[in-house]
Steps between C-alpha positions, in 0.01 A plus 500: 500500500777711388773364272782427716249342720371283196890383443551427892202261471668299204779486711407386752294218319829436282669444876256229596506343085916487611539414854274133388663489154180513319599612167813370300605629163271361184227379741144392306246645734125452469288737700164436655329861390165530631479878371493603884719735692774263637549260145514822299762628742672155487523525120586878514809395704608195315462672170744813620769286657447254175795694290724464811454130548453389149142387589238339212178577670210369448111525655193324567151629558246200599111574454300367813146546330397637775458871443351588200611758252671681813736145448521527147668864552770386742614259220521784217647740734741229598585465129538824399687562824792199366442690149646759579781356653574227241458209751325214406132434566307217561148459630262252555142414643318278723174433646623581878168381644445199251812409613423514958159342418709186313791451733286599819729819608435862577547719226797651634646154543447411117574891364841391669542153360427623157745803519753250613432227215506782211860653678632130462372427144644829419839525623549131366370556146690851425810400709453760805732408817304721755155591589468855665205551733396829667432435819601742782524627827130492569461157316696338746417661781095392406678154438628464856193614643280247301680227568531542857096569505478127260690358772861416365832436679832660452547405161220710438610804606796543280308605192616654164882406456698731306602249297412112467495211263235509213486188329756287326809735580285808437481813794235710649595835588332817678693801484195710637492326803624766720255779353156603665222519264506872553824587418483290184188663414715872562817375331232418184397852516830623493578337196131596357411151438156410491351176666165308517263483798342135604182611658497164629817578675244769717263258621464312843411185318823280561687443823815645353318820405367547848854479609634762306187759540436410882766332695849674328354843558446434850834333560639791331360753733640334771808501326582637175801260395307189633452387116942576487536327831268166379689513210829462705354268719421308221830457332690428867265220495587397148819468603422301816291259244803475281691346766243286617410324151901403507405375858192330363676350146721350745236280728262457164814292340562330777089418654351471164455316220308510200372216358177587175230580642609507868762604775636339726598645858793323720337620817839401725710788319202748624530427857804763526357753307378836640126544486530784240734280234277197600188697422650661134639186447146330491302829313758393267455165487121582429576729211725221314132323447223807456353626235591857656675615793168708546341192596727446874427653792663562823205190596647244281853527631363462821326172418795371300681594800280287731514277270908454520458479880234274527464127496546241192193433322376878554377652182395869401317673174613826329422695228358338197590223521824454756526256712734394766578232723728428805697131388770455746769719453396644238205725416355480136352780286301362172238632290185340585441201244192371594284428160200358428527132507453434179801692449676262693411224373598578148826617627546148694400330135745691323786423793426170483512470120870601514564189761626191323427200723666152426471202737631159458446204682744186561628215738736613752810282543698685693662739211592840597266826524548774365545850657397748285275756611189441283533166445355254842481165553190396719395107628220453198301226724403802794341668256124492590347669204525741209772734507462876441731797431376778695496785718459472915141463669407505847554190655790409271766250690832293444704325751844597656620137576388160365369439863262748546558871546210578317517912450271742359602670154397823632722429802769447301485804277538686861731339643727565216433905503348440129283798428120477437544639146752234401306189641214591241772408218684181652396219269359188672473168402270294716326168573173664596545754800860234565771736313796294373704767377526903601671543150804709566468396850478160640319203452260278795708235643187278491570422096898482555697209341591303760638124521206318481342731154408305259420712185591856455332806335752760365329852451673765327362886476653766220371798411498500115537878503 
């Protein structure tokens, strides 16, 4: 590559770096340098537009353990490469492997997360407000087509963004994006600049390499701008995805809320929706409680969409640990509780150790009963045995009138749309399976004061905090 065609190159890269304001004057910049082709080209660019924007730039090499001495090279030449320059170097090392056997990912999966963690310690602890990354043309072209072949929707399928939010007010930018691998590797050779091979980058081994040697070739034959044209595709549907997550922020305010550990859906405000924003709207709702959005799949929307059209009562599992259940109008999302019982009965001991009970008993004369919320008055002389502060059991009963009208706790807790979750934590206080008072709630007619009550049994409940 000629001169002139060297400095039409960085042009046209400084076009893209300007049209998605990438770079601002006295920008901090760490770079991801990997010693390869396209991160040595990255730093080759950022370092001769670095007098003309003011830039302090700075690099990061991160050892995978993977390769050997042929790894321990890439991180000298990546040194010596920032030597020469005067840009800072930093470089680190982990056990790649250690690390997939531990957390249960591929290799690829945890090369990534570790990258990712090291670019964030970084960039907080020497003050860097962007992260550079060299992915290009190819990259997100091989993106695309792996995530369509995973099985993804549209979401999916507007990979790479120019630019996007880091972490805590920090960007990620990719001024290569719009470069084939091959005319990097030219415009490198232009500039005589010197690069490392990864042989692993040659084999067949992972699905993204099989891509690249196998399935990009061929699409290229039948078209030799298809990797330009996916590229294009790609950011039209970025844009379409822009406007839809304004669409979707919208219905998310307005259909969910968040609550700890769970989410609940108003399933009314749905029934409008188009199928698409319906659908987003719950792979959304699903992500607000995984460990990973890697975890959903086009199949759990589709059961948390059954779910929101089926009966009450109807409950669903989901990824480690998710579960979900139908209550009315509503359709609630929780992480999946269930302990050994043990467990819960130490957590029941320690509830009820922060209950302070009082009860007092006295003649009733006619005097005037309190209304206060936690504190009851009940006939003392109904009382058939020893009282007990608890939680609900089957079979669990109070009365609506004095007359009769016996009704079914359980009944109750339906009747009054109170979800399943809840009734597990409504504190009881009962007469054997005869409850006198739903604290919080009601209490059984059966034990009212009435007229003809002759001695009265005042109960009071506070939580001592």
């Amino acid at each position: 590559m000629k001169r002139k065609e060297t400095e039409a190159v960085l042009k046209e890269i400084k076009k893209q770096i300007e049209q998605f304001h990438m770079l601002e004057r006295g920008d901090r910049i760490l770079i991801g340098l990997s010693g390869g082709a396209d991160s040595v080209c990255l730093t080759q660019v950022l370092f001769e537009l670095s007098k003309e924007y003011n830039l302090h730039l700075g690099a990061v090499s991160c050892h995978h353990g993977l390769r050997g001495e042929e790894a321990d090279e890439d991180v000298r030449f990546a040194e010596n490469f920032c030597r020469e320059r005067h840009i800072c170097f930093y470089k680190t090392y982990e056990d790649i492997e250690v690390r997939a056997l531990r957390d249960k990912i591929s290799v690829e999966e945890a090369g990534r997360e570790y990258r990712y963690e090291v670019f964030r310690r970084i960039m907080k602890e020497q003050g860097y407000n962007k992260l550079a990354v060299a992915h290009n043309a190819d990259d997100r072209a091989e993106t695309m087509l792996f995530h369509l072949t995973r099985g993804t929707g549209i979401a999916g399928l507007c990979t790479m963004e120019p630019v996007r939010d880091f972490f805590e007010g920090r960007k990620l930018i990719r001024p290569l994006l719009w470069q084939k691998k091959a005319e990097i590797e030219k415009w490198l050779q232009g500039k005589s600049v010197s690069w490392r091979v990864d042989r692993t980058n040659e084999e067949d081994n992972y699905t993204r390499n099989r891509i690249r040697h196998r399935v990009i070739p061929e699409l290229s034959a039948i078209n030799d701008r298809a990797v330009e044209h996916m590229g294009e595709a790609a950011e039209q549907i970025g844009e379409i995805c822009s406007y839809l997550k304004e669409e979707e922020d919208s219905i998310f305010k307005k259909a969910a809320k968040k609550e700890k550990e769970r989410l609940v859906i108003s399933v009314p405000l749905l029934k409008e929706v188009h199928i698409y924003m319906k659908k987003a709207f719950l792979y959304r709702s699903l992500c607000e409680l995984a460990e990973s959005r890697k975890d959903i799949t086009s199949g759990h929307v589709k059961i948390l969409l059954d779910l929101v059209e089926g009966p009450t009562g109807r409950e669903a599992h989901f990824m480690k640990g998710i579960r979900g259940r139908k209550e009315y109008d509503s359709v609630i999302l929780c992480k999946d509780s269930r302990e050994p019982v043990e467990n819960m009965e130490k957590k029941s001991e320690d509830f009820f150790k922060r209950i302070e009970l009082s009860m007092e008993k006295y003649p009733y004369t006619g005097q005037e009963i309190s209304k206060n919320e936690y504190t009851k008055h009940f006939d003392c002389d109904k009382i058939q045995s020893k009282l007990c502060l608890r939680f609900w059991k089957e079979g669990d009963f109070f009365y609506l009138r004095e007359d009769g009208g016996k009704k079914k706790l359980n009944r109750y807790f339906i009747d009054h749309k109170i979800p399943v979750d809840e009734r597990d934590q409504i504190l009881l206080l009962a007469d054997g399976s005869h409850i006198l008072w739903i604290v919080g709630h009601r209490i059984s007619a059966y034990y009212k004061v009435t007229d003809s009550t002759k001695n009265i049994l005042e109960v009071t409940i506070k939580n001592k905090g």
